[in-house]
XYZ file of C-alpha atoms in Angstrom:
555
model
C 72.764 161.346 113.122
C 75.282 163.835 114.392
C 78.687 161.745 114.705
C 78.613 161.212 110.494
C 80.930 163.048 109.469
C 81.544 164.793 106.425
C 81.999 162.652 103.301
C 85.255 164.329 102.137
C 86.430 163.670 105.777
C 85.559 160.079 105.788
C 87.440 160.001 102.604
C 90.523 161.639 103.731
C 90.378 158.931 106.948
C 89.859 155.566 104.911
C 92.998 157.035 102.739
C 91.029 157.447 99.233
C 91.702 161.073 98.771
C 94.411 163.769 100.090
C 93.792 167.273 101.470
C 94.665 168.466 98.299
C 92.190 166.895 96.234
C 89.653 168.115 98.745
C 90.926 171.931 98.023
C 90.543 171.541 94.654
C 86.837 169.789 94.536
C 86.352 172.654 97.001
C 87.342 175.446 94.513
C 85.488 173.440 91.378
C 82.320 174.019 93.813
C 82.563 177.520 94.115
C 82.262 177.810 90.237
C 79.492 175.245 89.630
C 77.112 173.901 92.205
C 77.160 170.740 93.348
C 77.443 168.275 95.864
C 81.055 167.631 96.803
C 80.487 164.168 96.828
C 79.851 164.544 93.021
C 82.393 166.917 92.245
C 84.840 164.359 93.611
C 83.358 161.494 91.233
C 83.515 164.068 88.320
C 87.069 165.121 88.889
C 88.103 161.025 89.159
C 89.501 161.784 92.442
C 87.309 158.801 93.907
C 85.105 156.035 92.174
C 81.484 155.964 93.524
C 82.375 152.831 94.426
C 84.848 153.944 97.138
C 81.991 156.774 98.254
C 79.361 153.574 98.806
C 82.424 152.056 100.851
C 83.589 154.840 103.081
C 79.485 155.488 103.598
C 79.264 151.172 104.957
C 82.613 151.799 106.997
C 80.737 154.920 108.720
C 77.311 152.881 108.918
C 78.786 149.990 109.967
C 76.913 147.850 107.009
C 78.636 145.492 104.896
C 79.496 146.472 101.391
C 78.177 144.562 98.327
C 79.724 144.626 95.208
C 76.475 144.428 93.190
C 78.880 142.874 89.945
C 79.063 139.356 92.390
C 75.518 138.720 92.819
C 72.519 137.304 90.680
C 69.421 138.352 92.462
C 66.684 136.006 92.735
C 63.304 136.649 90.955
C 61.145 136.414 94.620
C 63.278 139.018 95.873
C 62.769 141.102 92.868
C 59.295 140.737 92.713
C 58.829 142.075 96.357
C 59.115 145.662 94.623
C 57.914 147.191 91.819
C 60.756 149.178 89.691
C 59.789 152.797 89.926
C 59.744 152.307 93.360
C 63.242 150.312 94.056
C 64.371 152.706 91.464
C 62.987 155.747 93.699
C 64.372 154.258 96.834
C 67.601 153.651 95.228
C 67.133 150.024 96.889
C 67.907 146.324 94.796
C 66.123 143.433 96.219
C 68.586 140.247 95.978
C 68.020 137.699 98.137
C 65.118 136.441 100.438
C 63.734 133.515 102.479
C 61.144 132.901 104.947
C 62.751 135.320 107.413
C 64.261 138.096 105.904
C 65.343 139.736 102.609
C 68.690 141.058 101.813
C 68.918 144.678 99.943
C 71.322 146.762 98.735
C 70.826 150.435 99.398
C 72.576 153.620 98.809
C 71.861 155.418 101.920
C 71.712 153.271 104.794
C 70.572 155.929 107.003
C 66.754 155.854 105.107
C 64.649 154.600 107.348
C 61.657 155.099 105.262
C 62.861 153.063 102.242
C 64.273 150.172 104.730
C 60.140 150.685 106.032
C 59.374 150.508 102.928
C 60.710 147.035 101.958
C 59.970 145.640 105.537
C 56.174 146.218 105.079
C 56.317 145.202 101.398
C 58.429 142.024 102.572
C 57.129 141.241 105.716
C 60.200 140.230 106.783
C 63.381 141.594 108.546
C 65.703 143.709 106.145
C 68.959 142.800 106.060
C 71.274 145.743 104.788
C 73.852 145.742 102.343
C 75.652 149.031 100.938
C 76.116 150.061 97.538
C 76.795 152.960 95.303
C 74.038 154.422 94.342
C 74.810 154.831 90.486
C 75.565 150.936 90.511
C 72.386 150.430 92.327
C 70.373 152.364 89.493
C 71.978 150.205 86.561
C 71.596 147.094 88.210
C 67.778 147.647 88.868
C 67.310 148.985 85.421
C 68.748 145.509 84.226
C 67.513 142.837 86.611
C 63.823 144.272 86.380
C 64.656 144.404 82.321
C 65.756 140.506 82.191
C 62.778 139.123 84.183
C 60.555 140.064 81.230
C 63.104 139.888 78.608
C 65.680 137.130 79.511
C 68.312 137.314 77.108
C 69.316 133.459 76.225
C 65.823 132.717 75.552
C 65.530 135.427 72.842
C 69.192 134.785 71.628
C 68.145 130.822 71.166
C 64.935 131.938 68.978
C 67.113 134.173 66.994
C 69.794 131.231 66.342
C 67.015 128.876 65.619
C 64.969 131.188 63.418
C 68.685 132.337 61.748
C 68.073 133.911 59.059
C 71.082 137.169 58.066
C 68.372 140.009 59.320
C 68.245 138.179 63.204
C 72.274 138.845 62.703
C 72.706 142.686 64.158
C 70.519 141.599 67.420
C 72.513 138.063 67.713
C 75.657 140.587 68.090
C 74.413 142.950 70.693
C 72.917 140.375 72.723
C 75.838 138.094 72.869
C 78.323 141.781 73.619
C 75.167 142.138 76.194
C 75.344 138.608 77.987
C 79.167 138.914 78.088
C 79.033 142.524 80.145
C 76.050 140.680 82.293
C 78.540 137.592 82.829
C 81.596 139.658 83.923
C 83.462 138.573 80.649
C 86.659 139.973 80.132
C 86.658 137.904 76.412
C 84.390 137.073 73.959
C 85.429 133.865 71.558
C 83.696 133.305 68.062
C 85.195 129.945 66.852
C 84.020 128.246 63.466
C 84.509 124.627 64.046
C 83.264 121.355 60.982
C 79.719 121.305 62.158
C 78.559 125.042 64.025
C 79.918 127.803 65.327
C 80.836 128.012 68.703
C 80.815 131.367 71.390
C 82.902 131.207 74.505
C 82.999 133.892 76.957
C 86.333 134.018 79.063
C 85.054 134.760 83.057
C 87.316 134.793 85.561
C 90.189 133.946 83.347
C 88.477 130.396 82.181
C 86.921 129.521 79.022
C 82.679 129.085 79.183
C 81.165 127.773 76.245
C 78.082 129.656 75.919
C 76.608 129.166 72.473
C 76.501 127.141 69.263
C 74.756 128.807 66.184
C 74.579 127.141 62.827
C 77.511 127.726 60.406
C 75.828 129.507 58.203
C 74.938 132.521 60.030
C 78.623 132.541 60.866
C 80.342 134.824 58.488
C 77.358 137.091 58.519
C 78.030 137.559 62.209
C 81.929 138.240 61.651
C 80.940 140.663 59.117
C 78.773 142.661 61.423
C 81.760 143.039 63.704
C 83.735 143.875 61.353
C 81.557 146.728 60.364
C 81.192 147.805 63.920
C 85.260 147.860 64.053
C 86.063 149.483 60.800
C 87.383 146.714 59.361
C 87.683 145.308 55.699
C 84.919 142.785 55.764
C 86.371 141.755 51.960
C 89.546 140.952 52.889
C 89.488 137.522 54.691
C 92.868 135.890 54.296
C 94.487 138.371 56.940
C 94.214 139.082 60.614
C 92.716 142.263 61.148
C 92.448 144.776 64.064
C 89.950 146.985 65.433
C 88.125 148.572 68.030
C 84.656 150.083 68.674
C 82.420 151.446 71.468
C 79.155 149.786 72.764
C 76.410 150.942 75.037
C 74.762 148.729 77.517
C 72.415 150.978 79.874
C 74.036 153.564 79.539
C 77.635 152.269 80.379
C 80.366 152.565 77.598
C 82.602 149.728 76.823
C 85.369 149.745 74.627
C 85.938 146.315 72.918
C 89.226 145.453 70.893
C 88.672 143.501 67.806
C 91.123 140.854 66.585
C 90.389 138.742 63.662
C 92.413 135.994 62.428
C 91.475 133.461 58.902
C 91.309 129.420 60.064
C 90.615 126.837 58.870
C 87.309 126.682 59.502
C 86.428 130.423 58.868
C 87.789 133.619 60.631
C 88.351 133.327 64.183
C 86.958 136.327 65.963
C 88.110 137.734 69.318
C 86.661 140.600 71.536
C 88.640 142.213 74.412
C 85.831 144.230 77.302
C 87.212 147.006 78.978
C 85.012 148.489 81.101
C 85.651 152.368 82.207
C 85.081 151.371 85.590
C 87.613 153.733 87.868
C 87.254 151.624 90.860
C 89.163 148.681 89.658
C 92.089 151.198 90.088
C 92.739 150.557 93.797
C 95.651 148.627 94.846
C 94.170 147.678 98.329
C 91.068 146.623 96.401
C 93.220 144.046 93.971
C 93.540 142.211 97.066
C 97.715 142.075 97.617
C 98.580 140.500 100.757
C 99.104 144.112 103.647
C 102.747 143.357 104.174
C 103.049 143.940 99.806
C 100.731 146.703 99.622
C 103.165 148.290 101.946
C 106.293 147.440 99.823
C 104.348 149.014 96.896
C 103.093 151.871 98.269
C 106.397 152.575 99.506
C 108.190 152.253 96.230
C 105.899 153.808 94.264
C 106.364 157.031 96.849
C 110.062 157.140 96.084
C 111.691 160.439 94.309
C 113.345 157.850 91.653
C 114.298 154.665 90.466
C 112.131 152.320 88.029
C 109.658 150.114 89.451
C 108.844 147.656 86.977
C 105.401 145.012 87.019
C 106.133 141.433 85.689
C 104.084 138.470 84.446
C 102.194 136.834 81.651
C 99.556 138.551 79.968
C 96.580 138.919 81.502
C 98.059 138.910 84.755
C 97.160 142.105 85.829
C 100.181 143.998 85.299
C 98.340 147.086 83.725
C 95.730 147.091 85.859
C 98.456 147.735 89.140
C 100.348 150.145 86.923
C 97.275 152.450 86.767
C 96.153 151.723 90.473
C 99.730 153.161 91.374
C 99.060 156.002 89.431
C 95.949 156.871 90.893
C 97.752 156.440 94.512
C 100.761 159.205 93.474
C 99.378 162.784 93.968
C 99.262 163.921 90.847
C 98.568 167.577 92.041
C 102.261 167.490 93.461
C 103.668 165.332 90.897
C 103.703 165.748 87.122
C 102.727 162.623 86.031
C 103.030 161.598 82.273
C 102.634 158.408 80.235
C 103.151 156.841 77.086
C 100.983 153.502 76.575
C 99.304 151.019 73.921
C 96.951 151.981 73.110
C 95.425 154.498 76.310
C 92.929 152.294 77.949
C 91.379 154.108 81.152
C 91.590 158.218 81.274
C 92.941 159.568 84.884
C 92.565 163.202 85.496
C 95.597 165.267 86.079
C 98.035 163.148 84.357
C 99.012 163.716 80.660
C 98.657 160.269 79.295
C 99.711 159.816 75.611
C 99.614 156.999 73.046
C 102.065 155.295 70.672
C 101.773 156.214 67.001
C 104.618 153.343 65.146
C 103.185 155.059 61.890
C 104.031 158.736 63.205
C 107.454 157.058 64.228
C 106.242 157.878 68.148
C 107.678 155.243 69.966
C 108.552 154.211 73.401
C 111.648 155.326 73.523
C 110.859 158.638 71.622
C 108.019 159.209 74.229
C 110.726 158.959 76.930
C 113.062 161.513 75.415
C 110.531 164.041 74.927
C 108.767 163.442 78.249
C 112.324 164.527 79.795
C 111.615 167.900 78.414
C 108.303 168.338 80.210
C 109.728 168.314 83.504
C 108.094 164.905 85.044
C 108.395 163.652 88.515
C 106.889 160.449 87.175
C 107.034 158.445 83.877
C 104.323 155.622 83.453
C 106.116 153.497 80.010
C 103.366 150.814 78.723
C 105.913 148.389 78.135
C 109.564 147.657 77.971
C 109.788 145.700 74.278
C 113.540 146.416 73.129
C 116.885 147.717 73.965
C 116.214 151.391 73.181
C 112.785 151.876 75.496
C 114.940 150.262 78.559
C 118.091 152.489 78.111
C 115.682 155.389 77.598
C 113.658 154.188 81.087
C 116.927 153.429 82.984
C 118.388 156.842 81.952
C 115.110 158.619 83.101
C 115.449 156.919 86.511
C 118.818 157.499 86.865
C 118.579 161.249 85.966
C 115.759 161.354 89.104
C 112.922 160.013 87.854
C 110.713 157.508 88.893
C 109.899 155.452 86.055
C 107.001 152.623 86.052
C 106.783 149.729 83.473
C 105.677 146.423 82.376
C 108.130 143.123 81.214
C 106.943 139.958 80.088
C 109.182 137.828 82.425
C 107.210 134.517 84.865
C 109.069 136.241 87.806
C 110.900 139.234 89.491
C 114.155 137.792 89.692
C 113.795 137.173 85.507
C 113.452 140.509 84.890
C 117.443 141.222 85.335
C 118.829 138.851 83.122
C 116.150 140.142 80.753
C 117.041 143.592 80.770
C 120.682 142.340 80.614
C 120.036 140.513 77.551
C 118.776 143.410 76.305
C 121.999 144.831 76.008
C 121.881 146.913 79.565
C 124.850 147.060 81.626
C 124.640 145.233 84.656
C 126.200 148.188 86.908
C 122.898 150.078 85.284
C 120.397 147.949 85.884
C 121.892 147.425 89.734
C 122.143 151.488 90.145
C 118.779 152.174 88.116
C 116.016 149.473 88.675
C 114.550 150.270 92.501
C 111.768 147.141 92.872
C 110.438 144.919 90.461
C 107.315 142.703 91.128
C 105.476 139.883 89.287
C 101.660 138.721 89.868
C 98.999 136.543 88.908
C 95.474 136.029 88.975
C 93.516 133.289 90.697
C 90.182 132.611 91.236
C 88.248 133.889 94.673
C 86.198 130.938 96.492
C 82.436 132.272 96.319
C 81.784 134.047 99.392
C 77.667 133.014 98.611
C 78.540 129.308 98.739
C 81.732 129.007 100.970
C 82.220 125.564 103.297
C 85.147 125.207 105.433
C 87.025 121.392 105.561
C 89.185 119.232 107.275
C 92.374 117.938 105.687
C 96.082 116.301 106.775
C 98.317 119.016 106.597
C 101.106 116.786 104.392
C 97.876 117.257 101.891
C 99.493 119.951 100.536
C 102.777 119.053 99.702
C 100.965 117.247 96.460
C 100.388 120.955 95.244
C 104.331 121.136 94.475
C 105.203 122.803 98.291
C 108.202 121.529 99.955
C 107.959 120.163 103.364
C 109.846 123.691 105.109
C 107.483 126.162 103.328
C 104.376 124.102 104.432
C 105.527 124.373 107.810
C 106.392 128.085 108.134
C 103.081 128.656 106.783
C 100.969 126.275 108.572
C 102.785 126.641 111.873
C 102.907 122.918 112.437
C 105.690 120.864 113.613
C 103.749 117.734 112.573
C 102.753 117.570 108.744
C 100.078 114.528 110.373
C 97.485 117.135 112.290
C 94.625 118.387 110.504
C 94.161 121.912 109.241
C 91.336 123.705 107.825
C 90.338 124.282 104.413
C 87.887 126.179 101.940
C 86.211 125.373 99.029
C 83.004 126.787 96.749
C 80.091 124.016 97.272
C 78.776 125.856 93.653
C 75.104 128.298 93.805
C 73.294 130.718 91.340
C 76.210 133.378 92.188
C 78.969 131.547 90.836
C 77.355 129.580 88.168
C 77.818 126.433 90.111
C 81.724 126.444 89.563
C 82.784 127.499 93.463
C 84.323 130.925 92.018
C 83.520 134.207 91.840
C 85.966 136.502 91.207
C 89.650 136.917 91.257
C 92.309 138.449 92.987
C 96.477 138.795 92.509
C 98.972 136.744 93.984
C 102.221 138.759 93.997
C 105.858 139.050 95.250
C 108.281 141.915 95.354
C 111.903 141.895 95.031
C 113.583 144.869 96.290
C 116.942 145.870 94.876
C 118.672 146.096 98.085
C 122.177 146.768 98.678
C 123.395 142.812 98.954
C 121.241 142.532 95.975
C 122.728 145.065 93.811
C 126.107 144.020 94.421
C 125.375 140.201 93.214
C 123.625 141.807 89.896
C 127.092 142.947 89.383
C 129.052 140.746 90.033
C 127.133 138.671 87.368
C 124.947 136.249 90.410
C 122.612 133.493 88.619
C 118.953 134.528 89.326
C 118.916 131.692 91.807
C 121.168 133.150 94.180
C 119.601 136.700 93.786
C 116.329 134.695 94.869
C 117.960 133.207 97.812
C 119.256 136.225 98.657
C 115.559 138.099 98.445
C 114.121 135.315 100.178
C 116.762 135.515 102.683
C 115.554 139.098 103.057
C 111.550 138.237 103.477
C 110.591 138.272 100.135
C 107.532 135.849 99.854
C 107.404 134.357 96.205
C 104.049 134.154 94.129
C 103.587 130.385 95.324
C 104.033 131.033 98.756
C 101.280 133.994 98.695
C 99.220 131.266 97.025
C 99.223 129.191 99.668
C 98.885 131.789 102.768
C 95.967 133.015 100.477
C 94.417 129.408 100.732
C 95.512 128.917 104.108
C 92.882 131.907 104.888
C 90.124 131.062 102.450
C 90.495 133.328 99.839
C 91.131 130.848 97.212
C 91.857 127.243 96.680
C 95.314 125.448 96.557
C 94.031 123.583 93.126
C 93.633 127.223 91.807
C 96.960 128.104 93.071
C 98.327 125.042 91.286
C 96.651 125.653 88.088
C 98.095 129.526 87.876
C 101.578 129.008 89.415
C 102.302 125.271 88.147
């Protein structure tokens, strides 16, 4: 077709990659062959994720993100592997009509053929990246022989300690399958219990007999490097497994109970693409804040909220939006969790006395534009960060605080002069996570508008966002009936909720003057900040999630 353009061109459009990125992948090519598709994968300048998008915004197809779906064994069925795997084409859905695929190049009319004829129906077309693609039919055609909780449930029932190293890697398996971010193994009076955590919720998945239990801590224990004699103290650990050829690192935490040691597993996935703040899902008018503070010379911007909000995860997709060709980037975090090219990324040592702070001094010494600090724990890191940003720096960091406007009676309590934090700190914003309404099993409903003021909205706010005069009329709703897709729960996937107070002028003055965080949050509010709840409920209000989910995360 002669109006596709170039990929690095499409790239450059849909704002994934700069002009210098493309001069660089350009001068990598002329000392190894290669596509320059590829060479911009291998250099991390784009995910292959964000190559299968830009190729479905060009096509005009839909992208699919291949982690959301559970294809159905008919639609597998319709082709044999070596040929979906030749074709680069997954098979996911079908009825009497048509059958939905996901396909790398949209543009092969032979494989859609292909499928039509095998199908004998209409092909619907989905994009994908073509790596994804690969995995996924490797696995799906795997697990319709071989389904994994029908070989785990022999091994638990057979037990025995030499079914123990499979019962491990099939339960690390499932959890990768099940988009775990957690893996629970709780000894309770009468079994032991597995939970997966998906979607930031609890799943009980298994229940194997107690005896088989310390043999299974043991094994993960070996796999982490950890003293399997010593089990009166928590322990910590980490290790590296392989699931079709995908590496995961998983964090190890131990601690002794009652019952027996309590085991935990944290998944991180090396998946690049998560690393995109307009994929996170942040309403347009706060990507635009971000972007725009984390494009400034100086200043420290600084990412609130509970753990497991999120906070890292924005921290590195705002690293990956600065140009590191044109600005020295360098880090110091605990421990390094995702590698980014061009950016010197280093990793606390307490033993080796290389701390925060430390990191910050000697990071001033390496001329940085940019200084990514994990987190700001104690007095010393935050004079350290403040300092940097005053000095011209722009400084990026994490606080444990519920909201933005906590963070400055935080920092003040850590012993930081008002006048400092006014003069140094340039933004600070504060997220959550909440569940996504399953796009597979979506209904729309009809509700009072005055509904909502039971989720803890007052009466002005439900109005501004609603548009109604008249609290009486009916709006529309969304909700997840429950399918295969979303294990019947109505969710699949999250997204962030967030809110951004900028340190204006008026702001900066009444952190001086010693202002209770209320009145700096009527001030911001005053200014068109929109606060976590309230991007909650415009979030519901278009279908993206569900105001009990919004509830349950923002109380």
């Amino acid at each position: 077709m002669s109006d596709r353009k170039p990929i690095g061109q499409l790239l450059k459009e849909l704002g994934y990659i700069t002009e210098e990125q493309i001069q660089v992948a350009l001068e990598v090519q002329k000392i190894r062959r290669g596509l320059l598709g590829e060479i911009l994968v291998e250099l991390g300048f784009v995910s292959p994720r964000e190559i299968a998008e830009a190729i479905a915004h060009q096509s005009g197809k839909p992208f699919i993100d291949l982690t959301q779906i559970v294809p159905s064994e008919e639609a597998l069925r319709v082709l044999d592997k070596n040929i979906a795997k030749q074709l680069a084409v997954l098979p996911y859905d079908i009825d009497e009509h048509k059958i939905k695929i996901a396909i790398a190049n949209p543009y092969d009319i032979n494989a859609i053929d292909i499928v039509k004829r095998r199908s004998g129906r209409e092909v619907e077309i989905y994009v994908s990246d073509k790596e994804s693609i690969l995995k996924y039919v490797e696995l799906y055609y795997f697990l319709l022989e071989n389904p994994i909780d029908k070989e785990l449930q022999k091994l638990i029932q057979e037990g025995g300690t030499s079914a123990v190293p499979k019962i491990v890697e099939l339960v690390l398996n499932n959890a990768i399958i099940e988009r775990a971010t957690d893996i629970h193994i709780s000894p309770e009076v009468v079994a032991s219990h597995v939970f997966y955590r998906i979607d930031g919720i609890m799943n009980h998945y298994y229940a194997f007999p107690k005896e088989l239990h310390s043999g299974i801590v043991s094994r993960i224990k070996v796999l982490a490097g950890l003293d399997i004699a010593e089990q009166r103290l928590p322990q910590d650990g980490s290790f590296t497994h392989k699931f079709f050829d995908e590496e995961y690192d998983l964090r190890v935490s131990t601690v002794p109970t009652a019952f027996g040691e309590n085991v935990v597993i944290r998944i991180l996935s090396k998946n690049l693409s998560l690393f995109n703040l307009r994929s996170l899902g942040f309403e347009e008018d706060v990507l635009k804040q971000l972007e725009e503070q984390f494009s400034k010379p100086q200043g420290i911007v600084l990412v609130t909220g509970p753990t497991g909000s999120g906070k890292t995860t924005t921290l590195y997709a705002a690293l990956r939006k600065i140009n590191a060709l044109k600005r020295n980037i360098l880090t110091v975090e605990d421990p390094v969790e995702y590698k980014f090219p061009f950016i010197k990324q280093t990793q606390v040592n307490e033993k080796a006395g290389y701390t925060f702070a430390r990191a910050i001094r000697a990071f001033l010494r390496q001329d940085p534009d940019v200084i990514l600090v994990g987190e700001i724990r104690d007095e010393e890191t935050a004079e350290m960060a403040i300092r940097a940003s005053i000095t011209g720096h722009l400084v990026l960091s994490t606080l444990h605080t519920n909201d933005s406007v906590s963070a400055i009676p935080r920092l003040i309590d850590m012993g930081i002069k008002d006048y400092m934090v006014a003069s140094g700190v340039s933004a600070v914003t504060a997220q959550r996570l909440v569940r996504k309404i399953c796009p597979f099993c979506k209904t729309e409903y009809k509700a009072v508008a005055k509904e909502i003021l039971d989720f803890g909205f007052p009466e002005e706010i439900v109005k501004l966002y609603t548009g109604l005069d008249d609290l009486n009329a009916e709006i529309t709703l969304y909700k997840g009936t429950g399918c295969k897709h979303c294990k019947n729960t109505g969710y699949l996937g999250r997204t962030v909720l967030g809110e951004v107070l900028i340190i204006t002028e008026e702001i900066a003055d009444l952190i001086v003057k010693g202002a209770t965080p209320l009145t700096i949050k009527n001030k911001a509010k005053e200014q068109g900040m929109r606060t976590i709840k309230e991007d909650g409920l415009l979030k519901a209000l278009k279908g993206i999630t569900t105001l009990e989910e919004v509830k349950r995360v923002t109380g």
